[in-house]
XYZ file of C-alpha atoms in Angstrom:
693
model
C 23.930 -23.837 -14.313
C 24.863 -22.664 -10.819
C 28.545 -21.901 -10.165
C 30.681 -24.510 -8.425
C 30.830 -23.683 -4.702
C 33.089 -26.555 -3.610
C 36.186 -24.487 -2.807
C 38.153 -27.558 -1.683
C 38.601 -28.309 -5.371
C 40.826 -25.250 -5.778
C 43.340 -26.070 -3.081
C 43.526 -29.773 -3.957
C 43.641 -29.720 -7.752
C 47.446 -29.683 -7.845
C 47.964 -32.276 -5.107
C 47.039 -35.923 -5.279
C 45.335 -37.480 -2.285
C 45.378 -41.188 -1.446
C 47.468 -43.959 -2.984
C 47.012 -45.491 -6.406
C 44.989 -48.695 -6.285
C 45.400 -51.540 -8.737
C 42.469 -53.887 -8.999
C 43.175 -57.367 -10.421
C 40.316 -59.644 -11.320
C 40.469 -63.404 -11.728
C 38.603 -63.215 -14.949
C 41.053 -61.917 -17.562
C 38.191 -60.522 -19.625
C 37.933 -57.609 -17.183
C 40.241 -54.631 -17.582
C 42.500 -53.138 -14.927
C 41.383 -49.726 -13.558
C 43.717 -47.284 -11.844
C 42.170 -44.531 -9.712
C 44.405 -41.552 -8.966
C 42.208 -40.085 -6.295
C 38.839 -40.421 -4.582
C 37.318 -37.613 -6.691
C 38.864 -38.514 -9.998
C 35.767 -40.318 -11.231
C 33.571 -37.371 -10.352
C 35.388 -34.507 -12.048
C 33.015 -31.994 -13.678
C 32.630 -32.211 -17.412
C 33.689 -29.115 -19.278
C 30.797 -27.094 -20.645
C 32.368 -26.974 -24.066
C 32.291 -30.748 -24.325
C 29.154 -32.457 -25.453
C 27.765 -29.445 -27.268
C 26.957 -29.681 -30.921
C 25.190 -27.602 -33.523
C 21.872 -29.281 -32.862
C 21.924 -28.387 -29.153
C 22.883 -24.789 -29.896
C 20.064 -24.563 -32.401
C 17.527 -25.801 -29.829
C 18.771 -23.290 -27.246
C 18.412 -20.448 -29.755
C 14.959 -21.651 -30.722
C 13.923 -21.719 -27.051
C 15.130 -18.152 -26.500
C 13.404 -17.026 -29.669
C 10.185 -18.676 -28.486
C 10.379 -16.768 -25.206
C 11.001 -13.489 -27.031
C 8.062 -14.099 -29.361
C 5.872 -14.903 -26.350
C 6.881 -11.626 -24.721
C 6.089 -9.631 -27.863
C 2.792 -11.496 -28.231
C 1.864 -10.610 -24.643
C 2.691 -6.932 -25.240
C 0.706 -6.954 -28.470
C -2.267 -8.525 -26.692
C -2.034 -5.946 -23.887
C -1.945 -2.946 -26.223
C -4.731 -4.405 -28.366
C -6.907 -4.842 -25.273
C -5.999 -1.296 -24.205
C -7.049 0.081 -27.577
C -10.319 -1.840 -27.300
C -10.927 -0.361 -23.858
C -10.185 3.143 -25.175
C -12.661 2.635 -27.989
C -15.359 1.212 -25.720
C -15.009 3.413 -22.651
C -13.539 6.663 -23.920
C -15.017 7.047 -27.408
C -18.379 5.246 -27.208
C -18.790 5.590 -23.397
C -20.242 2.090 -23.027
C -20.816 1.048 -19.394
C -18.891 3.974 -17.915
C -19.629 7.195 -16.090
C -17.411 10.226 -15.590
C -16.111 10.454 -12.031
C -17.147 13.642 -10.279
C -14.365 15.968 -9.175
C -15.393 16.525 -5.555
C -12.053 15.697 -3.987
C -10.781 19.090 -2.835
C -10.014 21.478 -5.650
C -10.052 18.685 -8.219
C -11.561 20.858 -10.926
C -8.856 23.498 -10.524
C -6.103 20.883 -10.776
C -7.824 19.433 -13.857
C -7.924 22.869 -15.522
C -4.208 23.411 -14.840
C -3.341 19.997 -16.310
C -5.453 20.764 -19.390
C -3.611 24.056 -19.887
C -0.300 22.191 -19.778
C -1.667 19.603 -22.221
C -2.904 22.162 -24.778
C 0.343 24.107 -24.503
C 2.454 20.982 -24.975
C 0.444 19.941 -28.038
C 0.915 23.372 -29.603
C 4.650 23.359 -28.918
C 4.951 19.806 -30.231
C 3.249 20.732 -33.502
C 5.476 23.799 -33.824
C 8.675 21.814 -33.219
C 7.645 19.018 -35.583
C 7.344 21.638 -38.332
C 10.733 23.042 -37.335
C 12.226 19.555 -37.372
C 10.913 18.882 -40.865
C 12.420 22.166 -42.049
C 15.818 21.179 -40.672
C 15.989 23.566 -37.693
C 17.558 21.084 -35.253
C 18.415 23.625 -32.584
C 16.695 21.663 -29.837
C 18.734 18.473 -30.025
C 20.818 19.475 -27.005
C 20.711 21.948 -24.161
C 23.568 24.054 -25.590
C 21.405 25.830 -28.112
C 22.931 27.661 -31.044
C 20.715 30.601 -31.822
C 21.141 31.598 -35.472
C 22.065 35.143 -36.386
C 19.773 37.492 -38.316
C 21.182 36.748 -41.791
C 20.464 33.040 -41.262
C 16.728 33.557 -40.799
C 14.755 32.106 -43.684
C 11.103 33.088 -43.149
C 8.597 34.558 -40.725
C 8.048 31.110 -39.173
C 11.779 30.821 -38.687
C 11.811 34.207 -36.944
C 8.993 33.140 -34.632
C 10.738 29.872 -33.850
C 14.039 31.578 -33.023
C 12.189 34.103 -30.854
C 10.598 31.194 -28.987
C 14.053 29.676 -28.424
C 15.333 32.929 -26.946
C 12.264 33.355 -24.761
C 12.484 29.736 -23.612
C 16.153 29.992 -22.677
C 15.783 33.330 -20.839
C 12.403 33.096 -19.119
C 10.941 29.555 -19.204
C 13.945 27.381 -18.393
C 15.212 29.183 -15.218
C 12.039 28.739 -13.104
C 11.667 25.124 -14.249
C 15.313 24.475 -13.354
C 14.860 26.039 -9.923
C 11.707 24.042 -9.204
C 13.278 20.807 -10.462
C 16.365 21.299 -8.259
C 14.135 21.944 -5.252
C 12.125 18.791 -5.943
C 15.286 16.752 -6.493
C 16.593 17.865 -3.080
C 13.305 16.809 -1.463
C 13.471 13.547 -3.399
C 16.965 12.812 -2.061
C 15.956 13.661 1.524
C 12.963 11.355 1.326
C 15.097 8.620 -0.243
C 17.619 8.957 2.589
C 14.794 8.608 5.116
C 13.560 5.498 3.318
C 17.096 4.092 3.338
C 17.495 4.716 7.081
C 14.186 2.986 7.800
C 15.277 -0.020 5.751
C 18.634 -0.190 7.552
C 16.797 -0.035 10.872
C 14.604 -2.934 9.778
C 17.686 -4.965 8.754
C 19.212 -4.288 12.172
C 16.034 -5.464 13.913
C 16.050 -8.654 11.863
C 19.763 -9.230 12.464
C 19.519 -8.717 16.237
C 16.112 -10.458 16.422
C 14.646 -7.538 18.347
C 10.966 -7.778 19.151
C 8.650 -7.204 22.128
C 8.588 -10.262 24.348
C 6.465 -11.476 27.226
C 8.436 -12.758 30.194
C 7.530 -16.413 30.602
C 4.055 -17.750 30.033
C 1.579 -15.607 31.992
C -1.163 -18.216 31.565
C 0.789 -21.037 33.252
C 2.091 -21.251 36.786
C 4.720 -23.684 38.103
C 3.226 -23.499 41.570
C -0.013 -25.466 41.630
C -1.204 -23.606 44.728
C -0.438 -20.161 43.273
C -3.308 -18.298 41.635
C -3.379 -18.317 37.841
C -3.234 -15.373 35.498
C -5.602 -12.641 36.547
C -7.426 -11.799 33.344
C -8.118 -8.042 33.122
C -11.447 -6.679 31.995
C -11.345 -6.123 28.225
C -13.832 -4.194 26.103
C -13.967 -5.031 22.377
C -15.499 -2.520 19.964
C -16.559 -3.169 16.350
C -17.527 0.139 14.683
C -19.358 -0.303 11.388
C -21.579 1.558 8.944
C -23.633 -0.182 6.236
C -21.241 -3.154 6.250
C -23.608 -5.709 4.707
C -20.802 -7.788 3.195
C -18.559 -8.202 6.257
C -20.564 -7.730 9.469
C -21.199 -11.442 9.973
C -17.617 -12.659 9.682
C -16.194 -9.894 11.887
C -18.730 -10.448 14.676
C -18.185 -14.196 14.428
C -14.397 -13.853 14.713
C -14.552 -11.476 17.685
C -17.064 -13.664 19.532
C -14.601 -16.568 19.342
C -11.790 -14.732 21.132
C -10.171 -16.946 23.757
C -10.876 -14.925 26.907
C -13.047 -15.571 29.975
C -16.605 -14.594 29.138
C -17.095 -12.774 32.420
C -14.004 -10.614 31.684
C -15.014 -9.641 28.162
C -17.664 -7.363 26.671
C -18.224 -6.888 22.938
C -19.807 -3.702 21.621
C -21.165 -3.717 18.069
C -21.301 -0.001 17.205
C -23.624 0.281 14.228
C -23.956 3.570 12.362
C -25.916 2.051 9.477
C -28.672 4.168 7.997
C -30.302 1.250 6.146
C -32.956 -0.491 8.237
C -32.421 -3.861 6.566
C -28.731 -3.885 7.520
C -29.584 -2.849 11.075
C -31.956 -5.797 11.388
C -29.348 -8.217 10.035
C -26.719 -7.014 12.502
C -29.210 -7.184 15.382
C -30.029 -10.759 14.459
C -26.341 -11.692 14.375
C -25.762 -10.114 17.791
C -28.823 -11.895 19.168
C -27.555 -15.222 17.836
C -24.235 -14.934 19.664
C -25.888 -13.541 22.781
C -28.015 -16.684 23.006
C -24.792 -18.713 22.898
C -23.634 -17.040 26.104
C -21.399 -14.344 24.616
C -21.428 -11.016 26.435
C -22.282 -8.839 23.429
C -24.468 -5.759 23.005
C -25.726 -3.765 20.019
C -25.558 0.039 19.883
C -27.016 2.234 17.162
C -26.761 5.990 16.726
C -29.584 7.783 14.981
C -27.418 10.745 13.989
C -23.996 9.863 12.577
C -22.040 12.887 13.807
C -18.272 12.712 13.843
C -18.231 9.522 11.756
C -16.067 6.810 13.347
C -14.634 9.124 16.015
C -18.133 10.120 17.107
C -19.180 6.482 17.190
C -16.269 5.464 19.430
C -16.702 8.528 21.633
C -20.365 7.725 22.166
C -19.558 4.121 23.098
C -16.855 5.142 25.591
C -19.336 7.395 27.404
C -21.338 4.397 28.695
C -21.339 3.991 32.484
C -20.124 0.385 32.429
C -16.913 1.295 30.561
C -15.314 2.421 33.835
C -15.176 -1.241 34.912
C -12.829 -2.139 32.031
C -9.078 -1.615 31.807
C -8.392 -2.179 28.105
C -10.267 -1.695 24.843
C -9.583 -3.572 21.601
C -10.853 -2.066 18.341
C -11.599 -3.940 15.106
C -13.052 -2.495 11.933
C -15.903 -4.376 10.321
C -13.739 -6.318 7.856
C -11.181 -7.520 10.440
C -11.108 -11.114 11.628
C -8.821 -11.625 14.659
C -7.589 -15.078 15.600
C -8.921 -16.553 18.863
C -5.573 -16.001 20.627
C -5.372 -12.289 19.749
C -5.999 -10.991 23.281
C -3.614 -13.540 24.825
C -0.859 -12.339 22.485
C -1.413 -8.614 23.068
C -2.849 -7.884 26.540
C 0.013 -9.520 28.555
C 2.430 -6.891 27.156
C 0.754 -4.357 29.460
C 1.837 -6.312 32.563
C 4.531 -4.526 34.593
C 4.635 -1.794 31.930
C 2.545 1.107 33.241
C 3.821 3.520 30.576
C 2.520 1.365 27.723
C -0.607 2.824 26.158
C -1.058 0.914 22.876
C -0.288 -2.509 21.434
C -0.742 -2.579 17.659
C -0.966 -5.778 15.591
C -0.134 -6.192 11.919
C -2.654 -6.511 9.096
C -2.793 -9.499 6.750
C -4.908 -9.496 3.613
C -7.231 -12.238 2.400
C -7.559 -10.738 -1.097
C -4.014 -9.548 -1.807
C -3.835 -11.710 -4.975
C -7.263 -10.757 -6.305
C -6.033 -8.365 -9.018
C -3.128 -6.105 -9.890
C -4.436 -3.295 -7.697
C -4.543 -5.474 -4.567
C -1.035 -6.785 -5.277
C 0.344 -3.256 -5.487
C -1.439 -2.248 -2.283
C 0.050 -5.274 -0.548
C 3.557 -4.037 -1.425
C 2.890 -0.625 0.120
C 1.248 -1.957 3.269
C 3.883 -4.643 3.834
C 6.558 -1.937 3.817
C 4.431 0.220 6.120
C 4.073 -2.494 8.750
C 7.332 -4.413 8.340
C 9.564 -1.336 8.132
C 7.904 1.919 9.187
C 5.787 0.718 12.091
C 8.329 -1.782 13.399
C 11.316 0.604 13.236
C 9.413 3.465 14.866
C 8.164 1.099 17.560
C 11.609 -0.262 18.434
C 13.601 2.978 18.301
C 11.000 5.644 19.173
C 8.160 3.827 20.993
C 5.821 5.853 18.787
C 3.989 5.355 15.508
C 0.615 6.223 14.042
C -2.222 4.066 15.334
C -3.785 2.214 12.411
C -7.329 2.658 13.737
C -7.980 -1.063 14.151
C -6.369 -4.335 15.270
C -4.973 -2.618 18.364
C -5.474 -2.671 22.141
C -5.538 0.592 24.089
C -5.186 1.157 27.800
C -8.381 3.051 28.581
C -6.500 5.280 31.027
C -4.242 6.425 28.160
C -7.278 7.317 26.045
C -8.883 9.291 28.857
C -5.720 11.207 29.824
C -5.118 12.119 26.163
C -8.561 13.658 25.735
C -10.449 10.709 24.257
C -11.740 10.466 20.719
C -12.108 13.821 18.945
C -14.213 14.538 15.858
C -12.052 17.313 14.438
C -10.400 15.286 11.627
C -11.031 12.214 9.487
C -7.941 10.483 10.947
C -9.056 10.075 14.528
C -6.610 7.186 14.969
C -3.567 9.346 14.186
C -5.024 12.166 16.272
C -5.283 10.093 19.462
C -1.839 8.562 18.839
C -0.153 11.981 18.582
C -1.917 13.283 21.705
C -1.032 10.142 23.662
C 2.604 10.485 22.583
C 2.639 14.098 23.749
C 1.367 12.863 27.126
C 4.261 10.429 27.502
C 2.583 7.123 26.607
C 4.588 4.472 24.754
C 3.499 2.168 21.928
C 4.688 -1.228 20.760
C 4.076 -2.954 17.435
C 3.756 -6.752 17.159
C 4.865 -7.796 13.704
C 4.181 -11.483 14.462
C 0.539 -10.974 15.444
C -1.547 -10.675 12.279
C -5.219 -9.892 11.814
C -6.962 -10.749 8.560
C -8.700 -7.969 6.640
C -9.368 -6.725 3.111
C -7.811 -4.169 0.803
C -10.000 -2.277 -1.698
C -10.461 -4.212 -4.933
C -11.661 -1.299 -7.074
C -9.779 1.849 -7.963
C -12.741 4.018 -6.941
C -12.710 2.647 -3.375
C -8.914 2.820 -3.161
C -8.879 6.400 -4.454
C -11.374 7.562 -1.833
C -9.482 5.754 0.906
C -6.178 7.346 -0.110
C -7.799 10.779 -0.258
C -8.938 10.428 3.357
C -5.571 9.034 4.474
C -3.654 11.978 2.949
C -6.002 14.885 3.645
C -6.577 13.958 7.308
C -2.904 14.171 8.392
C -2.639 17.687 6.974
C -5.735 18.750 8.928
C -4.203 17.211 12.038
C -0.849 18.903 11.451
C -2.468 22.339 11.396
C -4.358 21.576 14.610
C -1.562 19.810 16.518
C 1.403 22.037 15.657
C 0.910 24.482 18.592
C 0.429 21.577 21.015
C 3.587 19.852 19.744
C 5.688 23.008 20.109
C 4.464 23.727 23.664
C 4.540 20.107 24.889
C 7.005 18.880 27.516
C 8.464 16.010 25.493
C 12.116 16.030 24.397
C 13.186 18.341 21.568
C 14.273 15.432 19.352
C 10.787 13.919 19.719
C 9.241 17.228 18.657
C 11.587 17.335 15.662
C 10.641 13.766 14.732
C 6.937 14.596 14.876
C 7.149 17.828 12.884
C 9.921 17.129 10.370
C 9.647 13.388 9.738
C 6.199 12.198 10.787
C 4.216 15.070 9.276
C 6.279 17.159 6.860
C 8.508 14.583 5.164
C 6.206 11.534 5.018
C 2.820 13.237 4.739
C 3.479 16.505 2.864
C 6.791 16.379 0.975
C 6.335 12.872 -0.443
C 3.135 13.552 -2.475
C 4.344 17.060 -3.394
C 7.638 16.126 -5.039
C 6.281 12.888 -6.523
C 3.503 14.699 -8.379
C 5.507 17.809 -9.282
C 8.686 16.048 -10.375
C 7.389 13.059 -12.318
C 4.008 14.308 -13.561
C 4.714 17.980 -14.334
C 8.425 18.811 -14.530
C 9.542 15.671 -16.375
C 7.151 16.091 -19.358
C 7.875 19.842 -19.453
C 11.622 19.241 -19.718
C 11.024 17.461 -23.013
C 9.915 20.834 -24.417
C 12.533 22.782 -22.442
C 15.766 20.804 -22.906
C 17.767 23.366 -20.904
C 16.066 21.982 -17.738
C 16.484 18.304 -18.571
C 16.570 16.004 -15.525
C 19.606 13.739 -15.039
C 19.262 10.026 -15.628
C 19.787 9.060 -11.999
C 16.726 11.098 -10.971
C 14.503 9.462 -13.573
C 15.735 5.888 -13.375
C 18.387 4.824 -10.886
C 17.173 6.307 -7.597
C 13.431 5.536 -8.143
C 14.219 1.927 -9.059
C 16.454 1.578 -5.982
C 13.759 2.972 -3.703
C 11.155 0.688 -5.284
C 13.508 -2.221 -4.655
C 13.663 -1.297 -0.956
C 9.887 -0.911 -0.782
C 9.311 -4.334 -2.264
C 11.765 -6.215 -0.016
C 9.165 -6.945 2.727
C 6.997 -8.632 0.057
C 9.569 -10.700 -1.898
C 6.930 -12.606 -3.858
C 5.941 -9.294 -5.485
C 9.299 -8.686 -7.198
C 7.820 -9.334 -10.675
C 5.607 -6.287 -10.087
C 8.406 -3.818 -9.295
C 7.967 -1.834 -12.558
C 4.138 -1.618 -12.322
C 4.555 -0.637 -8.678
C 6.895 2.255 -9.532
C 4.616 3.512 -12.300
C 1.447 3.138 -10.225
C 2.929 5.045 -7.276
C 3.679 7.966 -9.586
C 0.109 7.732 -10.879
C -1.374 7.801 -7.376
C 0.630 10.946 -6.589
C -2.126 12.943 -8.327
C -4.756 11.841 -5.819
C -2.367 12.150 -2.879
C -1.209 15.623 -3.884
C -4.794 16.794 -4.355
C -5.748 15.359 -0.939
C -2.719 16.922 0.762
C -3.568 20.383 -0.582
C -7.225 19.888 0.359
C -6.387 18.984 3.956
C -3.654 21.600 4.408
C -5.846 24.500 3.309
C -9.198 23.028 4.461
C -10.664 22.875 0.980
C -13.680 21.066 -0.439
C -14.046 17.518 0.848
C -11.241 17.500 3.420
C -13.804 16.543 6.090
C -15.641 14.027 3.907
C -15.688 10.428 5.163
C -16.596 7.716 2.642
C -16.802 4.155 3.944
C -14.413 1.926 1.980
C -16.402 -0.675 0.073
C -15.603 -4.284 0.977
C -16.178 -7.554 -0.812
C -16.655 -9.743 2.265
C -13.956 -12.281 1.434
C -12.703 -14.900 3.879
C -9.492 -16.876 3.864
C -9.477 -20.600 3.115
C -8.688 -21.443 6.744
C -11.651 -19.367 7.925
C -13.985 -21.194 5.556
C -12.734 -24.566 6.790
C -13.141 -23.473 10.415
C -16.687 -22.277 9.730
C -17.565 -25.594 8.090
C -16.152 -27.458 11.080
C -18.178 -25.346 13.504
C -21.357 -25.962 11.520
C -20.654 -29.705 11.561
C -20.217 -29.688 15.332
C -23.392 -27.690 15.735
C -25.384 -30.267 13.752
C -24.006 -33.133 15.834
C -24.836 -31.497 19.162
C -28.325 -31.756 20.663
C -30.435 -28.712 20.094
C -31.280 -26.602 23.135
C -34.936 -25.742 23.203
C -35.847 -22.272 24.381
C -38.970 -20.286 24.853
C -39.546 -17.837 22.037
C -42.215 -15.173 22.134
C -44.549 -14.407 19.262
C -42.882 -11.029 18.713
C -39.461 -12.698 18.386
C -40.881 -15.218 15.909
C -42.368 -12.407 13.878
C -39.029 -10.573 13.881
C -37.183 -13.693 12.706
C -39.712 -14.268 9.923
C -39.354 -10.670 8.811
C -35.563 -11.001 8.681
C -35.895 -14.177 6.638
C -38.145 -12.409 4.147
C -35.673 -9.513 3.890
C -32.814 -11.909 3.118
C -34.877 -13.619 0.425
C -35.947 -10.323 -1.148
C -32.528 -8.683 -0.847
C -31.584 -6.698 -3.956
C -29.386 -8.498 -6.408
C -25.858 -7.314 -6.989
C -25.766 -4.451 -9.444
C -23.403 -4.843 -12.356
C -20.236 -2.843 -11.875
C -20.101 0.455 -13.736
C -16.597 1.634 -14.547
C -15.681 5.279 -14.206
C -13.539 7.629 -16.251
C -11.094 9.766 -14.265
C -10.401 12.937 -16.165
C -7.278 14.120 -14.311
C -5.556 10.801 -14.889
C -6.530 10.787 -18.566
C -5.337 14.364 -19.070
C -1.988 13.501 -17.504
C -1.807 10.364 -19.663
C -2.101 12.426 -22.845
C 0.393 14.993 -21.483
C 2.983 12.276 -20.814
C 2.375 10.583 -24.172
C 2.791 13.936 -25.908
C 6.093 14.418 -24.086
C 7.123 10.887 -25.140
C 6.559 11.796 -28.790
C 8.597 14.972 -28.273
C 11.468 12.945 -26.768
C 11.694 10.982 -30.037
C 12.729 14.170 -31.859
C 15.663 14.509 -29.478
C 16.553 10.793 -29.625
C 16.207 10.405 -25.832
C 15.579 6.686 -25.508
C 15.297 6.278 -21.732
C 13.075 9.339 -21.411
C 10.852 8.035 -24.188
C 10.306 4.620 -22.597
C 9.708 6.075 -19.135
C 7.212 8.647 -20.426
C 5.534 6.046 -22.628
C 5.005 3.496 -19.874
C 4.071 6.160 -17.330
C 1.525 7.573 -19.792
C 0.102 4.113 -20.464
C -0.207 3.564 -16.689
C -2.139 6.817 -16.330
C -4.318 5.718 -19.241
C -5.043 2.336 -17.634
C -5.935 3.996 -14.331
C -7.976 6.742 -15.990
C -10.071 4.133 -17.807
C -10.590 2.202 -14.534
C -8.778 -0.907 -15.788
C -6.383 -1.257 -12.850
C -8.876 -3.216 -10.731
C -9.786 -5.794 -13.379
C -9.510 -9.485 -12.477
C -6.183 -11.186 -13.097
C -6.194 -14.345 -15.145
């Protein structure tokens, strides 16, 4: 029951208000009632009253039922996990082994395997020592026995190992762990400052505003809003699932048709997809939309090359702004009216970035965890950097650029796989300002499979390291303020792009399990539990409905540190696939409101008279060919799960360390290592993207 919040009760409980009232009835059968005060009849009943043994028994039974349900759920989960291990890991049914092409993935896998084999050998050795009663490892203050106490050759070897461990193994692990803990605290302080900045923005209600309504004029004789020329670009590559809904959404933007041009930039290498996109463009062109289709034969430079090629067209010089949407983005019709007016009377503004919203955030556990990360990125990181620094990394889509800012900053370059961050940094160095609109949201998708998410994260974490190597001389020699240079180098690149994956992987995936075998270097409890949980709590605040997933989120972030660390090393040293661009696979999902709007449009189209047009025989033949291709389109191939060897190796390493922690009676360490190992096991078996019931 909620606590009583009526504080007036406390300062009036000793004083009587009102006058006693005596009620006399004509009928003597009625009793006389005396009321001492207006609230006397409504005094709260004490909790101790009214309770009996039967009620207490029912309450205990209810709590027991909940506890049994929890244990039953855990038993069901572990039983299903064992079944998946048997099916996918032992019998290899319906799975393939993921190739290690991401950077130096094979080298990292070999190192993890060496740690795993070593930990298994040490565990077996210490189990034997434990059974023989040599409990020297129960605490960090080891008591090394003297020579007369030695019982056998095995005892001599074990004592020699203790001496070697204390003198040569523990010191470097302690030094590395202290270094990682310092980085961990610095990054946590940065996360705390960002969260405080977000709270301040919410408290002061700070946000970019448009003065008045630019589309309405009080003077009837005054000219209305002069709509600028806007170019809209939709880069895509083999986007069979989402091309139709993105083109449809962009073609319904509320903007004068003579002031808008839509470019569909298709890099598809499949002829059937090219024909489908051409047909969609032709359909909207016949409806009066100013839309054109562009296709590159050679896909050089990936997305950056595609955008660069489109900006080289002669007619682009007639346009002032360019809006960019990836193939799975569906802007609302009022998107341009909510973003373009911010450029008015603000000549230093180069970019207006909108927020992403996700149509499939509740599809499975993986999408829910991604939603937590991205909500913090937009709500906190982007918004705080926009308000206090006028700079943040362009998200590559759902943004409007001033074309002059793009041209003065050197345009799109093909030197990295993060062309959006590249142009943002160069524009910032040239003095252009950015604003972020947290209230303007554009629907899109997040990857629903771990394979797609893993490839996306590899590109997002290897690209910034490539860019850092290339941009560092330009940042140092630029004319911007010193504090802006420090923000770019220390915070934007080093702390958030390099240090974060480094300490997360090293501290929680390598050092923590090793300290179970080297108790002299044991990590304090606040590093393992208190600070990570606090930081996860801050990360999850922008998505309050995701609070039940705070523990899976913490464990999954530690699991993803393997991929992020591998990508960071690959990009920093230009290894392996640091320049590889893999298009993120989409499912082509639409929100419920979009489906209703589409149904309404179709209904209106059926009620309107059809406009007859002249169609040539070649056009009829093309339409018939497209119809045949749709009918003979290949059926969806059944999903094949993959086995990720690095994640599985780390799972067994952490589980081995969990068993070792039992010998030392370290309860918190055991549970953390157990659940972290199970999380690695779930991810390694490709179970994280399974459908939620």
